[in-house]
Amino acid sequence: MDLTALNLAEVRDAVRSKTASAKEVALAHLERINREDRNVRSYLTLSPERALEQAARVDRAVASGDPLGRLAGVPIAVKDVILTRGVRTTCASRILEHYIPPYDATAVERLEAAGACILGKTNCDEFAMGSSTENSGFFPTRNPHDLERVPGGSSGGSAAAVAANLATVALGSDTGGSIRQPAALCGVAGLMGTYGRVSRFGLVAFASSLDHIGPFGRSVRDLAAVLQTIAGRDPHDSTSADVPVPDYEAELEGGIEGLRVGIPREYFAGLSAEIGDPIQRGIDLLQNIGCEMVPVTLPHTDYAIACYYIIATAEASSNLARYDGVRYGLRASEYDDLRDMYERTRDAGFGAEVKRRIMLGTYVLSSGYYEAYYLKAQRVRSLLARDFNEAFRSVDVIVTPTSPVPAFKIGERSDDPLQMYLADIYTVTASLAGIPGVSVPCGRTQGDEASGVPPLPVGMQLLGRHFDEARLLRAAYAFERAGGFDRG
Amino acid sequence: MPVETMIAPEVRARYEVVIGLEVHVQLLTQSKIFCACSTRFGAPPNSNTCPVCLGLPGALPVLNRDAVTMAIKAALGLNCTVNPYSRFARKNYFYPDLPKGYQISQYDQPLAEHGWLEIELDGVRKQIGVTRVHLEEDAGKSLHEGFADSDRVSYIDLNRSGVPLIEIVSEPDLRSPEESYAYLTELKTIMLYLEVSDCNMEEGSLRCDANVSVRPRGAEKFGTKTEVKNVNSFRFIQRALAYEIDRQIEIVEDGGHVQQETRLWDSREQRTYAMRTKEHAHDYRYFPEPDLPPLVVPDAWLEEVRRSLPELPQAKEDRFIREYRLPKQDAALLVTSRAQADYFEEVAKLCGEPKSAANWILNDLPFALDQHGKTFSKDTVPAANLAELVTEVVKGTITGKIGKDVLSEMVGNGTSALEVIAAKGLAQISDPEKIAQTAREIVAANPKQVEQYRSGKTATLGWFVGQVMKATRGQANAQVVQEVLKRELGGS
């Protein structure tokens, strides 16, 4: 039995039934990483000691018949913007290249308390800023479906690791699509919960009002199990919601007969056939299994990208001010005075995209521009949220493509930041509205054998009401069961 | 405190001074405003720290409820309207002792607004507007001096990082350094009454920046203001302001224009000097703090705090005058400290002699304390003991003069008045028989003076009284002595 090919429920069952020990599962993954990750390059740092210690703990519990956690023995990869005590956490940035955090993120703590084994830390765009993982300060990660192509981003390492069986599940972070888009491009499932559903404590901040931690998995049940574990109020995060956490796994089975599914026309105008066709097949499938399709409109969608890049960069410019060379992280080796030290440190430590966003964010918050940019963007954000509230009066979930394009080639877009920003068009709206979204595999593009383009994964995005993750996951699960992942 | 000046009084009289004060007060919470670290002063550098107040990656602030309660208390004490909904904001700037690169403060939606406090100067009361009271976190401390390598490097102590502060901004209602001093004194007294801060300027728990401008009397437009910072003791506030006012008047008199700038007070040189432009050319890029939800103060919370407010100094002063019939000056002095005012009330109630009690507390007690190098505390001389002393003096058991010595003993040994009086045999002699005995001895020993008295020179009586007092070491009741002497001299 290939232990790395199992999904979360299968690993859990194997460990419980003593078909495989947690140690065997962890070792199988570590060996596969050793063998395969030189191509994919999804990990920045491995934590085999931590994984094996945890596996041993789980195995002792199995042996002595102690109660096991929900994720007992499940190997998991963690995006490198999420803190792991004693294990290097770089945010894929040179400025934190050697940073070892003194505490665990709440999500990490909860995962380990549930028995998960952390294999290591995955690559991403620097400080989660990007859509291709090419902005990593160290190296780009490759798409397991075509090593010439990007895995998406910013959580490209986590998506690629799950797609390549280098972890059963993974944690990513999503600010404007950074879980959903790489999930789509790598052909796996990825979930961003409602803002406040999962604690951000220990998630290195990019844009605080938009940042989320969420799971990747190869099946919807995997997402439900991980979300179940990490969701819920955290006294360390004032923005985490005090809303009860339902039993997401149990809720999967409810069926979706009569579910009203909204199709927002703004998300389909101008959509290419290579994405549009699989998505249409996915929509047809949903209809075949009992959903009612309802056209809806989200009229302010056009303003979403501009709105997002103002708010996200504004917050980023402030959140990244702490990397100044004074207390931790990189400090320039030579400098004349304090100001020079700041400038040289930040110049050497940050990559081009991070600098670009700090400058953008500083600009939109500057006196004289604040009202025209930041304040206006906040108003647009309210309008976008209102769009969704309106739409959700007549539908239960909304279906859209996750990304307007499939995985593109490494280097193909990296010189054109605006083009790169536009790739977030279908994902930023949910982030701005604070609603949950899941991307599930929905077939593939046709590919073009003649020019050597293989069929590439396509992702379908399902959006739901605030704290309605259970229904969202149930719809995704029904889609998966009906064969939607493969057929689209 | 008179202030030395460089400008002729008649010149200065042509100008009106406009001052507004920004006062930072450290709240007396156990823990910091956004984390559980201790706020204790004087701990080893960087020992009261955690990921939150160190600004480590991934850390998030969680608001301390006690800090909000104290801030509300302060705001109510300053007659402010507390906003049911306020917001925190980030004030962005780079400085090594600001670990996150921004300070969490409040900006366009502060906790409280539209308050006032009353000052009194030369018997005239005046209301000074309080624009706003908002909550914020303190920064750490840069240590530029005192280390072997201080010529090359600075050290940073982040114990203070995240300590809760309120900023209290006044309206530009102050018209002189003296008014400013009175405002600060009153503000401090109120904070101490409310027990929200110890207002210790030396430890930095009260800090004051001043916005100062001058304009020709009668002008409607304000002059250009400067901001005077770094005045770190009560003593220097009037001096710093007086200096700055004269500097500005001099500029205007010479036909120049005051530069809008930040100026630092140098207490050694006794002058202000301009900060380098680069040091304050900040665009703070304020925006709402996304890590904290809006601060909501429901009515129930506000009312709970309102109910916990103590009587404030001004009201107490008025009540002392009304209830105890104290002279205004005594009442005003007594209420300068809540502990002293409470002490007074206790003594007054125990002895039933409020005016005497006030005298003893304001005049004799400080003197006695000073003799022993002690400062006021309600336990040095328990209220019951002082009340006993006042009672004995009023009753005539001892004279007022001896009472002072008794008080000194009480302060020194912690004994009660009656104990001192008994141990030293200080009780006044009022028994006519005892006094008559002494009087007869003196009359017998001084026939010449007796002759003078009897021949009509009645003023000699005074001399006899003195002799009796001397013989009784001052313990004899002077009134009784006179009566006895008259009888002895005239009768035989």
PDB file of C-alpha atoms in Angstrom, chain B residues 181-351:
ATOM      1  CA  TYR B 181       0.609  74.867  35.585  1.00  0.00           C
ATOM      2  CA  ALA B 182      -2.735  75.083  37.360  1.00  0.00           C
ATOM      3  CA  TYR B 183      -4.324  72.932  34.643  1.00  0.00           C
ATOM      4  CA  LEU B 184      -1.636  70.272  34.967  1.00  0.00           C
ATOM      5  CA  THR B 185      -1.838  70.303  38.739  1.00  0.00           C
ATOM      6  CA  GLU B 186      -5.600  69.921  38.654  1.00  0.00           C
ATOM      7  CA  LEU B 187      -5.346  67.193  36.018  1.00  0.00           C
ATOM      8  CA  LYS B 188      -2.838  65.321  38.114  1.00  0.00           C
ATOM      9  CA  THR B 189      -4.973  65.692  41.239  1.00  0.00           C
ATOM     10  CA  ILE B 190      -7.989  64.300  39.412  1.00  0.00           C
ATOM     11  CA  MET B 191      -6.019  61.328  38.056  1.00  0.00           C
ATOM     12  CA  LEU B 192      -4.714  60.607  41.542  1.00  0.00           C
ATOM     13  CA  TYR B 193      -8.213  60.863  42.992  1.00  0.00           C
ATOM     14  CA  LEU B 194      -9.466  58.430  40.379  1.00  0.00           C
ATOM     15  CA  GLU B 195      -6.535  56.113  41.101  1.00  0.00           C
ATOM     16  CA  VAL B 196      -5.966  55.569  37.404  1.00  0.00           C
ATOM     17  CA  SER B 197      -2.339  56.740  37.410  1.00  0.00           C
ATOM     18  CA  ASP B 198       0.427  57.567  39.831  1.00  0.00           C
ATOM     19  CA  CYS B 199       1.307  60.574  37.611  1.00  0.00           C
ATOM     20  CA  ASN B 200       4.973  60.210  38.412  1.00  0.00           C
ATOM     21  CA  MET B 201       6.736  62.525  35.984  1.00  0.00           C
ATOM     22  CA  GLU B 202      10.199  61.234  36.829  1.00  0.00           C
ATOM     23  CA  GLU B 203       9.201  57.669  35.935  1.00  0.00           C
ATOM     24  CA  GLY B 204       7.445  58.969  32.870  1.00  0.00           C
ATOM     25  CA  SER B 205       3.933  58.109  33.940  1.00  0.00           C
ATOM     26  CA  LEU B 206       2.870  61.686  33.211  1.00  0.00           C
ATOM     27  CA  ARG B 207       4.276  63.476  30.184  1.00  0.00           C
ATOM     28  CA  CYS B 208       3.320  66.822  28.790  1.00  0.00           C
ATOM     29  CA  ASP B 209       3.707  68.463  25.383  1.00  0.00           C
ATOM     30  CA  ALA B 210       2.578  72.032  24.861  1.00  0.00           C
ATOM     31  CA  ASN B 211       1.303  73.866  21.795  1.00  0.00           C
ATOM     32  CA  VAL B 212       2.231  77.499  22.238  1.00  0.00           C
ATOM     33  CA  SER B 213       1.500  80.593  20.194  1.00  0.00           C
ATOM     34  CA  VAL B 214       1.198  84.325  20.755  1.00  0.00           C
ATOM     35  CA  ARG B 215      -0.955  86.928  19.023  1.00  0.00           C
ATOM     36  CA  PRO B 216      -1.439  90.648  19.484  1.00  0.00           C
ATOM     37  CA  ARG B 217      -4.197  91.222  22.002  1.00  0.00           C
ATOM     38  CA  GLY B 218      -7.539  91.511  20.242  1.00  0.00           C
ATOM     39  CA  ALA B 219      -6.406  89.601  17.139  1.00  0.00           C
ATOM     40  CA  GLU B 220      -8.817  86.903  16.030  1.00  0.00           C
ATOM     41  CA  LYS B 221      -6.422  84.616  14.247  1.00  0.00           C
ATOM     42  CA  PHE B 222      -4.113  82.397  16.266  1.00  0.00           C
ATOM     43  CA  GLY B 223      -0.410  82.959  15.790  1.00  0.00           C
ATOM     44  CA  THR B 224       1.799  80.189  14.399  1.00  0.00           C
ATOM     45  CA  LYS B 225       2.295  77.588  17.083  1.00  0.00           C
ATOM     46  CA  THR B 226       5.283  75.598  18.141  1.00  0.00           C
ATOM     47  CA  GLU B 227       5.130  72.311  19.961  1.00  0.00           C
ATOM     48  CA  VAL B 228       7.289  72.174  23.072  1.00  0.00           C
ATOM     49  CA  LYS B 229       8.257  68.654  24.076  1.00  0.00           C
ATOM     50  CA  ASN B 230      10.498  66.964  26.579  1.00  0.00           C
ATOM     51  CA  VAL B 231       9.400  68.911  29.650  1.00  0.00           C
ATOM     52  CA  ASN B 232       9.802  66.144  32.165  1.00  0.00           C
ATOM     53  CA  SER B 233       9.168  67.788  35.490  1.00  0.00           C
ATOM     54  CA  PHE B 234       6.437  69.957  36.954  1.00  0.00           C
ATOM     55  CA  ARG B 235       9.056  72.444  38.012  1.00  0.00           C
ATOM     56  CA  PHE B 236      10.052  73.256  34.456  1.00  0.00           C
ATOM     57  CA  ILE B 237       6.695  73.585  32.804  1.00  0.00           C
ATOM     58  CA  GLN B 238       6.186  77.245  33.617  1.00  0.00           C
ATOM     59  CA  ARG B 239       9.771  78.037  32.773  1.00  0.00           C
ATOM     60  CA  ALA B 240       9.684  76.235  29.459  1.00  0.00           C
ATOM     61  CA  LEU B 241       6.446  77.951  28.493  1.00  0.00           C
ATOM     62  CA  ALA B 242       7.636  81.377  29.655  1.00  0.00           C
ATOM     63  CA  TYR B 243      10.823  80.951  27.692  1.00  0.00           C
ATOM     64  CA  GLU B 244       8.983  79.904  24.575  1.00  0.00           C
ATOM     65  CA  ILE B 245       6.458  82.743  24.858  1.00  0.00           C
ATOM     66  CA  ASP B 246       9.182  85.351  25.184  1.00  0.00           C
ATOM     67  CA  ARG B 247      11.098  83.812  22.314  1.00  0.00           C
ATOM     68  CA  GLN B 248       8.036  84.097  20.104  1.00  0.00           C
ATOM     69  CA  ILE B 249       7.215  87.633  21.230  1.00  0.00           C
ATOM     70  CA  GLU B 250      10.763  88.641  20.511  1.00  0.00           C
ATOM     71  CA  ILE B 251      10.540  87.229  16.989  1.00  0.00           C
ATOM     72  CA  VAL B 252       7.261  88.998  16.304  1.00  0.00           C
ATOM     73  CA  GLU B 253       8.527  92.252  17.864  1.00  0.00           C
ATOM     74  CA  ASP B 254      11.526  92.084  15.546  1.00  0.00           C
ATOM     75  CA  GLY B 255       9.174  91.783  12.606  1.00  0.00           C
ATOM     76  CA  GLY B 256       9.823  88.085  12.037  1.00  0.00           C
ATOM     77  CA  HIS B 257       7.602  85.041  11.730  1.00  0.00           C
ATOM     78  CA  VAL B 258       7.413  82.157  14.145  1.00  0.00           C
ATOM     79  CA  GLN B 259       8.293  78.851  12.464  1.00  0.00           C
ATOM     80  CA  GLN B 260       5.864  76.013  12.967  1.00  0.00           C
ATOM     81  CA  GLU B 261       8.139  73.404  14.492  1.00  0.00           C
ATOM     82  CA  THR B 262       8.744  71.030  17.347  1.00  0.00           C
ATOM     83  CA  ARG B 263      11.043  72.384  20.031  1.00  0.00           C
ATOM     84  CA  LEU B 264      12.661  70.465  22.838  1.00  0.00           C
ATOM     85  CA  TRP B 265      13.077  71.868  26.334  1.00  0.00           C
ATOM     86  CA  ASP B 266      16.609  71.633  27.631  1.00  0.00           C
ATOM     87  CA  SER B 267      16.431  71.798  31.404  1.00  0.00           C
ATOM     88  CA  ARG B 268      20.189  72.256  31.779  1.00  0.00           C
ATOM     89  CA  GLU B 269      20.317  75.231  29.436  1.00  0.00           C
ATOM     90  CA  GLN B 270      16.858  76.412  30.525  1.00  0.00           C
ATOM     91  CA  ARG B 271      15.815  76.984  26.941  1.00  0.00           C
ATOM     92  CA  THR B 272      13.972  75.357  24.061  1.00  0.00           C
ATOM     93  CA  TYR B 273      15.660  74.475  20.799  1.00  0.00           C
ATOM     94  CA  ALA B 274      14.302  73.340  17.459  1.00  0.00           C
ATOM     95  CA  MET B 275      14.342  69.640  16.644  1.00  0.00           C
ATOM     96  CA  ARG B 276      16.019  68.801  13.383  1.00  0.00           C
ATOM     97  CA  THR B 277      13.339  68.853  10.706  1.00  0.00           C
ATOM     98  CA  LYS B 278      14.049  65.264   9.702  1.00  0.00           C
ATOM     99  CA  GLU B 279      13.165  64.064  13.175  1.00  0.00           C
ATOM    100  CA  HIS B 280       9.579  65.196  12.999  1.00  0.00           C
ATOM    101  CA  ALA B 281       8.750  65.347   9.303  1.00  0.00           C
ATOM    102  CA  HIS B 282       6.355  62.437   9.691  1.00  0.00           C
ATOM    103  CA  ASP B 283       3.364  61.473   7.696  1.00  0.00           C
ATOM    104  CA  TYR B 284       1.958  58.954  10.125  1.00  0.00           C
ATOM    105  CA  ARG B 285      -0.345  57.311   7.573  1.00  0.00           C
ATOM    106  CA  TYR B 286      -3.040  56.627  10.146  1.00  0.00           C
ATOM    107  CA  PHE B 287      -5.562  53.945   9.251  1.00  0.00           C
ATOM    108  CA  PRO B 288      -7.978  51.836  11.293  1.00  0.00           C
ATOM    109  CA  GLU B 289      -6.229  48.994  13.161  1.00  0.00           C
ATOM    110  CA  PRO B 290      -7.468  45.838  11.399  1.00  0.00           C
ATOM    111  CA  ASP B 291      -6.311  43.541  14.197  1.00  0.00           C
ATOM    112  CA  LEU B 292      -8.796  44.982  16.694  1.00  0.00           C
ATOM    113  CA  PRO B 293     -12.561  45.194  16.419  1.00  0.00           C
ATOM    114  CA  PRO B 294     -14.163  48.571  17.180  1.00  0.00           C
ATOM    115  CA  LEU B 295     -14.205  49.404  20.882  1.00  0.00           C
ATOM    116  CA  VAL B 296     -17.814  49.280  22.003  1.00  0.00           C
ATOM    117  CA  VAL B 297     -18.718  50.717  25.409  1.00  0.00           C
ATOM    118  CA  PRO B 298     -22.278  49.732  26.252  1.00  0.00           C
ATOM    119  CA  ASP B 299     -24.302  51.925  28.618  1.00  0.00           C
ATOM    120  CA  ALA B 300     -24.119  49.314  31.364  1.00  0.00           C
ATOM    121  CA  TRP B 301     -20.327  49.480  31.421  1.00  0.00           C
ATOM    122  CA  LEU B 302     -20.333  53.261  31.358  1.00  0.00           C
ATOM    123  CA  GLU B 303     -22.804  53.427  34.225  1.00  0.00           C
ATOM    124  CA  GLU B 304     -20.845  50.911  36.245  1.00  0.00           C
ATOM    125  CA  VAL B 305     -17.745  53.082  35.911  1.00  0.00           C
ATOM    126  CA  ARG B 306     -19.722  56.228  36.624  1.00  0.00           C
ATOM    127  CA  ARG B 307     -21.017  54.718  39.849  1.00  0.00           C
ATOM    128  CA  SER B 308     -17.463  53.905  40.931  1.00  0.00           C
ATOM    129  CA  LEU B 309     -16.275  57.508  40.568  1.00  0.00           C
ATOM    130  CA  PRO B 310     -15.136  59.098  43.830  1.00  0.00           C
ATOM    131  CA  GLU B 311     -15.982  62.665  44.810  1.00  0.00           C
ATOM    132  CA  LEU B 312     -13.576  64.883  42.880  1.00  0.00           C
ATOM    133  CA  PRO B 313     -11.426  67.629  44.443  1.00  0.00           C
ATOM    134  CA  GLN B 314     -13.499  70.623  43.378  1.00  0.00           C
ATOM    135  CA  ALA B 315     -16.717  69.130  44.724  1.00  0.00           C
ATOM    136  CA  LYS B 316     -14.976  68.029  47.880  1.00  0.00           C
ATOM    137  CA  GLU B 317     -13.600  71.521  48.467  1.00  0.00           C
ATOM    138  CA  ASP B 318     -17.068  73.019  48.122  1.00  0.00           C
ATOM    139  CA  ARG B 319     -18.504  70.445  50.486  1.00  0.00           C
ATOM    140  CA  PHE B 320     -15.786  71.022  53.102  1.00  0.00           C
ATOM    141  CA  ILE B 321     -16.580  74.710  53.113  1.00  0.00           C
ATOM    142  CA  ARG B 322     -20.309  74.018  53.378  1.00  0.00           C
ATOM    143  CA  GLU B 323     -20.292  71.090  55.753  1.00  0.00           C
ATOM    144  CA  TYR B 324     -17.361  71.884  58.038  1.00  0.00           C
ATOM    145  CA  ARG B 325     -17.424  75.670  57.723  1.00  0.00           C
ATOM    146  CA  LEU B 326     -13.759  75.680  56.796  1.00  0.00           C
ATOM    147  CA  PRO B 327     -12.079  78.771  55.418  1.00  0.00           C
ATOM    148  CA  LYS B 328     -11.822  78.392  51.626  1.00  0.00           C
ATOM    149  CA  GLN B 329      -8.068  78.334  51.684  1.00  0.00           C
ATOM    150  CA  ASP B 330      -7.967  75.464  54.160  1.00  0.00           C
ATOM    151  CA  ALA B 331     -10.506  73.490  52.184  1.00  0.00           C
ATOM    152  CA  ALA B 332      -8.555  74.027  48.976  1.00  0.00           C
ATOM    153  CA  LEU B 333      -5.321  72.875  50.584  1.00  0.00           C
ATOM    154  CA  LEU B 334      -6.893  69.834  52.194  1.00  0.00           C
ATOM    155  CA  VAL B 335      -8.294  68.489  48.920  1.00  0.00           C
ATOM    156  CA  THR B 336      -5.016  68.637  47.013  1.00  0.00           C
ATOM    157  CA  SER B 337      -4.624  65.011  47.959  1.00  0.00           C
ATOM    158  CA  ARG B 338      -7.423  62.535  48.363  1.00  0.00           C
ATOM    159  CA  ALA B 339      -5.587  60.735  51.169  1.00  0.00           C
ATOM    160  CA  GLN B 340      -5.177  63.974  53.095  1.00  0.00           C
ATOM    161  CA  ALA B 341      -8.784  64.987  52.534  1.00  0.00           C
ATOM    162  CA  ASP B 342     -10.019  61.593  53.709  1.00  0.00           C
ATOM    163  CA  TYR B 343      -7.739  61.835  56.727  1.00  0.00           C
ATOM    164  CA  PHE B 344      -9.117  65.225  57.576  1.00  0.00           C
ATOM    165  CA  GLU B 345     -12.680  63.987  57.459  1.00  0.00           C
ATOM    166  CA  GLU B 346     -11.868  61.111  59.743  1.00  0.00           C
ATOM    167  CA  VAL B 347     -10.107  63.317  62.296  1.00  0.00           C
ATOM    168  CA  ALA B 348     -12.852  65.937  62.105  1.00  0.00           C
ATOM    169  CA  LYS B 349     -15.553  63.354  62.721  1.00  0.00           C
ATOM    170  CA  LEU B 350     -13.707  61.774  65.637  1.00  0.00           C
ATOM    171  CA  CYS B 351     -12.949  65.001  67.459  1.00  0.00           C
TER     172      CYS B 351
END
